[in-house]
Amino acid sequence: MKEQKLTWRARGRLWFRIGIRLVLLIVGLWLLWKVGLPLLSLMAPFVAALITAAILHPAVRWLRSTLGGSRKLWSLLVLVLLFGLMGAALGGLIYAAGAQLISLVQSWDDLLANLEGIFQQLEQIFARFWDLVPPALNETVDSVWDSVLEWLKNTLPGMLEGLVNYAKDKALSLPSFGLALIIYIMASYLLTADYPDLRTAAARRTDRRLLAFLIQVRDTALAAFGGYLKAEFLLSVGVFFILLGGFFIIHQPYGLLLALVLAVMDFIPIIGAGTVMVPWAVIDLFTGNLGGAIRLLVIWGLIALFRRVGEPKFVGDQTGLSPILSLVSIYVGMRLGGVLGMILGPTVLLIALNLVKLGLFDGVRADAEAAVEDVIAILRERPESE
């Protein structure tokens, strides 16, 4: 293919358009970083309430059309049921954690005795090993160990002070969190009760083309997020059977109930089954049950391996992304936004791909191709011989 050299007029217009797009991109990213994210943080209770109202709207509409009555009444009942179940689950979790903490405190002396016995065994093992080490290496290791102890002596007070300050800041932020929670609950009721009227008013004041575009984005986001939830559910089912099989093999009492509870916890990305299994294994290790600790860690390792290998495949199948794109979106989202970014990564990528299919970036792609061809034509041009 022969490159077509652009005229200076066409070249200037091309690179001017590219420059404008780059400036708009930079300004948009800057506004998103400096204005969008702080504004989102400020309006977080209302954004969460709007999402809650959109999710509960089909249920409230079905109850009203089936049983009759006021939408405000059904909105109130549905929200009371939802928040009641969430509060009961949270209260049960706190109660269980408190009971375990009380049990731990009551058996603290036994745990310390077992821990002391383990340390004595480790000390005997290291002493036997140390007799086999050459004296010159002993001096080097002792010097390094003294340096480590000195570093800990100088660093540990600062770390403890930072930890205390962090805990104090979190404790001081509890009133603000409680106020935000109350505002979220109130806004959830108001938005859920008036959701159809608010949506109709917003649609009436929005341009038709923009409205069609926003509907397309919304449908794509809901499909991607729903696919992600379905993928996480399927992964949790697989985790449940891994736990059930592992508990059956090691003859763990209440294996079915434990597998079910841990699978439900594994469905929540910020918690996961490891939140329980790793401390459980550590407690077994401290109490001298080394075999039990190893068995629990093996089961947890199988769960972690299953999720790391299967998550890109499951998410890709349910959202329509290829496994490699799903893996890239999960990894990049995790690096940029932690757990929330890991959840939103596939959704954002799927929205971007659908926007490309809708032709939103056709002008950008055409200018990029023209710019590449222009650069190639300039580089291949040879100066005329005199």
CSV table of N, CA, C and O in Angstrom, one decimal, residues 250-291:
chain,number,residue,atom,x,y,z
A,250,ILE,N,-10.9,-34.8,56.4
A,250,ILE,CA,-10.2,-34.7,57.7
A,250,ILE,C,-11.1,-34.9,58.9
A,250,ILE,O,-10.7,-34.7,60.0
A,251,HIS,N,-12.3,-35.4,58.6
A,251,HIS,CA,-13.3,-35.7,59.6
A,251,HIS,C,-13.6,-34.5,60.6
A,251,HIS,O,-13.6,-34.6,61.8
A,252,GLN,N,-13.8,-33.3,60.0
A,252,GLN,CA,-14.1,-32.1,60.7
A,252,GLN,C,-15.6,-32.1,61.2
A,252,GLN,O,-16.5,-32.3,60.3
A,253,PRO,N,-15.8,-32.0,62.5
A,253,PRO,CA,-17.2,-31.9,62.9
A,253,PRO,C,-17.9,-30.7,62.3
A,253,PRO,O,-17.3,-29.6,62.1
A,254,TYR,N,-19.2,-30.8,62.1
A,254,TYR,CA,-20.1,-29.8,61.5
A,254,TYR,C,-19.5,-29.3,60.1
A,254,TYR,O,-19.5,-28.1,59.8
A,255,GLY,N,-19.0,-30.3,59.4
A,255,GLY,CA,-18.3,-29.9,58.1
A,255,GLY,C,-19.3,-29.2,57.1
A,255,GLY,O,-18.9,-28.3,56.4
A,256,LEU,N,-20.5,-29.7,57.0
A,256,LEU,CA,-21.5,-29.2,56.1
A,256,LEU,C,-21.8,-27.7,56.5
A,256,LEU,O,-21.8,-26.8,55.6
A,257,LEU,N,-22.0,-27.5,57.7
A,257,LEU,CA,-22.4,-26.1,58.2
A,257,LEU,C,-21.2,-25.2,58.0
A,257,LEU,O,-21.3,-24.0,57.5
A,258,LEU,N,-20.0,-25.6,58.4
A,258,LEU,CA,-18.8,-24.8,58.2
A,258,LEU,C,-18.5,-24.5,56.7
A,258,LEU,O,-18.2,-23.4,56.4
A,259,ALA,N,-18.7,-25.5,55.8
A,259,ALA,CA,-18.5,-25.3,54.4
A,259,ALA,C,-19.5,-24.3,53.9
A,259,ALA,O,-19.1,-23.4,53.1
A,260,LEU,N,-20.7,-24.3,54.3
A,260,LEU,CA,-21.7,-23.4,53.8
A,260,LEU,C,-21.4,-22.0,54.3
A,260,LEU,O,-21.4,-21.0,53.5
A,261,VAL,N,-21.0,-21.8,55.6
A,261,VAL,CA,-20.7,-20.5,56.1
A,261,VAL,C,-19.5,-19.9,55.4
A,261,VAL,O,-19.5,-18.7,55.0
A,262,LEU,N,-18.4,-20.7,55.3
A,262,LEU,CA,-17.2,-20.2,54.6
A,262,LEU,C,-17.4,-19.9,53.1
A,262,LEU,O,-16.8,-19.0,52.6
A,263,ALA,N,-18.3,-20.7,52.5
A,263,ALA,CA,-18.6,-20.4,51.1
A,263,ALA,C,-19.3,-19.1,50.9
A,263,ALA,O,-19.1,-18.3,50.0
A,264,VAL,N,-20.2,-18.8,51.8
A,264,VAL,CA,-20.9,-17.5,51.8
A,264,VAL,C,-20.0,-16.4,52.1
A,264,VAL,O,-20.0,-15.3,51.4
A,265,MET,N,-19.0,-16.5,53.0
A,265,MET,CA,-18.0,-15.5,53.3
A,265,MET,C,-17.1,-15.4,52.1
A,265,MET,O,-16.7,-14.2,51.8
A,266,ASP,N,-16.8,-16.4,51.4
A,266,ASP,CA,-15.9,-16.4,50.2
A,266,ASP,C,-16.6,-15.6,49.1
A,266,ASP,O,-15.9,-15.1,48.2
A,267,PHE,N,-17.9,-15.5,49.0
A,267,PHE,CA,-18.6,-14.8,48.0
A,267,PHE,C,-18.3,-13.3,48.2
A,267,PHE,O,-18.4,-12.5,47.2
A,268,ILE,N,-18.0,-12.8,49.4
A,268,ILE,CA,-17.7,-11.4,49.6
A,268,ILE,C,-16.3,-11.2,49.4
A,268,ILE,O,-15.4,-11.7,50.1
A,269,PRO,N,-15.9,-10.4,48.4
A,269,PRO,CA,-14.4,-10.2,48.0
A,269,PRO,C,-13.6,-9.7,49.2
A,269,PRO,O,-12.4,-10.1,49.3
A,270,ILE,N,-14.1,-8.8,50.0
A,270,ILE,CA,-13.3,-8.1,51.0
A,270,ILE,C,-13.1,-9.0,52.2
A,270,ILE,O,-12.2,-8.8,53.0
A,271,ILE,N,-13.8,-10.1,52.3
A,271,ILE,CA,-13.7,-11.1,53.4
A,271,ILE,C,-13.0,-12.3,53.0
A,271,ILE,O,-11.8,-12.5,53.2
A,272,GLY,N,-13.7,-13.2,52.3
A,272,GLY,CA,-13.1,-14.5,51.8
A,272,GLY,C,-13.0,-15.5,52.9
A,272,GLY,O,-13.0,-15.2,54.1
A,273,ALA,N,-12.8,-16.8,52.5
A,273,ALA,CA,-12.7,-17.9,53.4
A,273,ALA,C,-11.4,-17.8,54.2
A,273,ALA,O,-11.4,-18.3,55.3
A,274,GLY,N,-10.4,-17.2,53.6
A,274,GLY,CA,-9.1,-17.2,54.3
A,274,GLY,C,-9.1,-16.4,55.6
A,274,GLY,O,-8.3,-16.5,56.5
A,275,THR,N,-10.1,-15.5,55.7
A,275,THR,CA,-10.3,-14.6,56.9
A,275,THR,C,-10.5,-15.5,58.1
A,275,THR,O,-10.1,-15.1,59.3
A,276,VAL,N,-11.1,-16.7,57.9
A,276,VAL,CA,-11.4,-17.6,59.0
A,276,VAL,C,-10.4,-18.7,59.1
A,276,VAL,O,-9.9,-19.1,60.1
A,277,MET,N,-10.0,-19.3,57.9
A,277,MET,CA,-9.2,-20.5,57.9
A,277,MET,C,-7.8,-20.2,58.3
A,277,MET,O,-7.2,-21.1,59.0
A,278,VAL,N,-7.2,-19.1,57.9
A,278,VAL,CA,-5.8,-18.8,58.3
A,278,VAL,C,-5.7,-18.6,59.8
A,278,VAL,O,-4.8,-19.2,60.4
A,279,PRO,N,-6.5,-17.7,60.4
A,279,PRO,CA,-6.4,-17.7,61.9
A,279,PRO,C,-6.7,-19.0,62.6
A,279,PRO,O,-6.1,-19.3,63.6
A,280,TRP,N,-7.6,-19.8,62.0
A,280,TRP,CA,-7.9,-21.1,62.6
A,280,TRP,C,-6.7,-22.0,62.5
A,280,TRP,O,-6.4,-22.7,63.5
A,281,ALA,N,-6.0,-22.0,61.4
A,281,ALA,CA,-4.8,-22.8,61.3
A,281,ALA,C,-3.7,-22.3,62.3
A,281,ALA,O,-3.0,-23.1,62.9
A,282,VAL,N,-3.6,-20.9,62.5
A,282,VAL,CA,-2.6,-20.4,63.4
A,282,VAL,C,-2.9,-20.8,64.8
A,282,VAL,O,-2.0,-21.2,65.6
A,283,ILE,N,-4.2,-20.8,65.2
A,283,ILE,CA,-4.6,-21.2,66.5
A,283,ILE,C,-4.3,-22.7,66.7
A,283,ILE,O,-3.8,-23.1,67.8
A,284,ASP,N,-4.5,-23.5,65.7
A,284,ASP,CA,-4.2,-24.9,65.8
A,284,ASP,C,-2.7,-25.1,66.0
A,284,ASP,O,-2.2,-26.0,66.7
A,285,LEU,N,-1.9,-24.3,65.3
A,285,LEU,CA,-0.4,-24.3,65.4
A,285,LEU,C,0.0,-24.0,66.8
A,285,LEU,O,0.8,-24.6,67.4
A,286,PHE,N,-0.6,-22.9,67.4
A,286,PHE,CA,-0.2,-22.5,68.8
A,286,PHE,C,-0.7,-23.5,69.8
A,286,PHE,O,0.0,-23.6,70.9
A,287,THR,N,-1.7,-24.2,69.5
A,287,THR,CA,-2.2,-25.2,70.5
A,287,THR,C,-1.6,-26.6,70.3
A,287,THR,O,-2.0,-27.5,71.0
A,288,GLY,N,-0.6,-26.6,69.5
A,288,GLY,CA,0.2,-27.9,69.3
A,288,GLY,C,-0.4,-28.8,68.3
A,288,GLY,O,0.1,-29.9,68.0
A,289,ASN,N,-1.5,-28.5,67.6
A,289,ASN,CA,-2.1,-29.3,66.6
A,289,ASN,C,-1.5,-29.0,65.2
A,289,ASN,O,-2.2,-28.4,64.4
A,290,LEU,N,-0.3,-29.4,65.0
A,290,LEU,CA,0.4,-29.1,63.8
A,290,LEU,C,-0.2,-29.8,62.6
A,290,LEU,O,-0.4,-29.2,61.5
A,291,GLY,N,-0.7,-31.0,62.7
A,291,GLY,CA,-1.3,-31.7,61.6
A,291,GLY,C,-2.6,-31.0,61.2
A,291,GLY,O,-2.9,-30.8,60.0
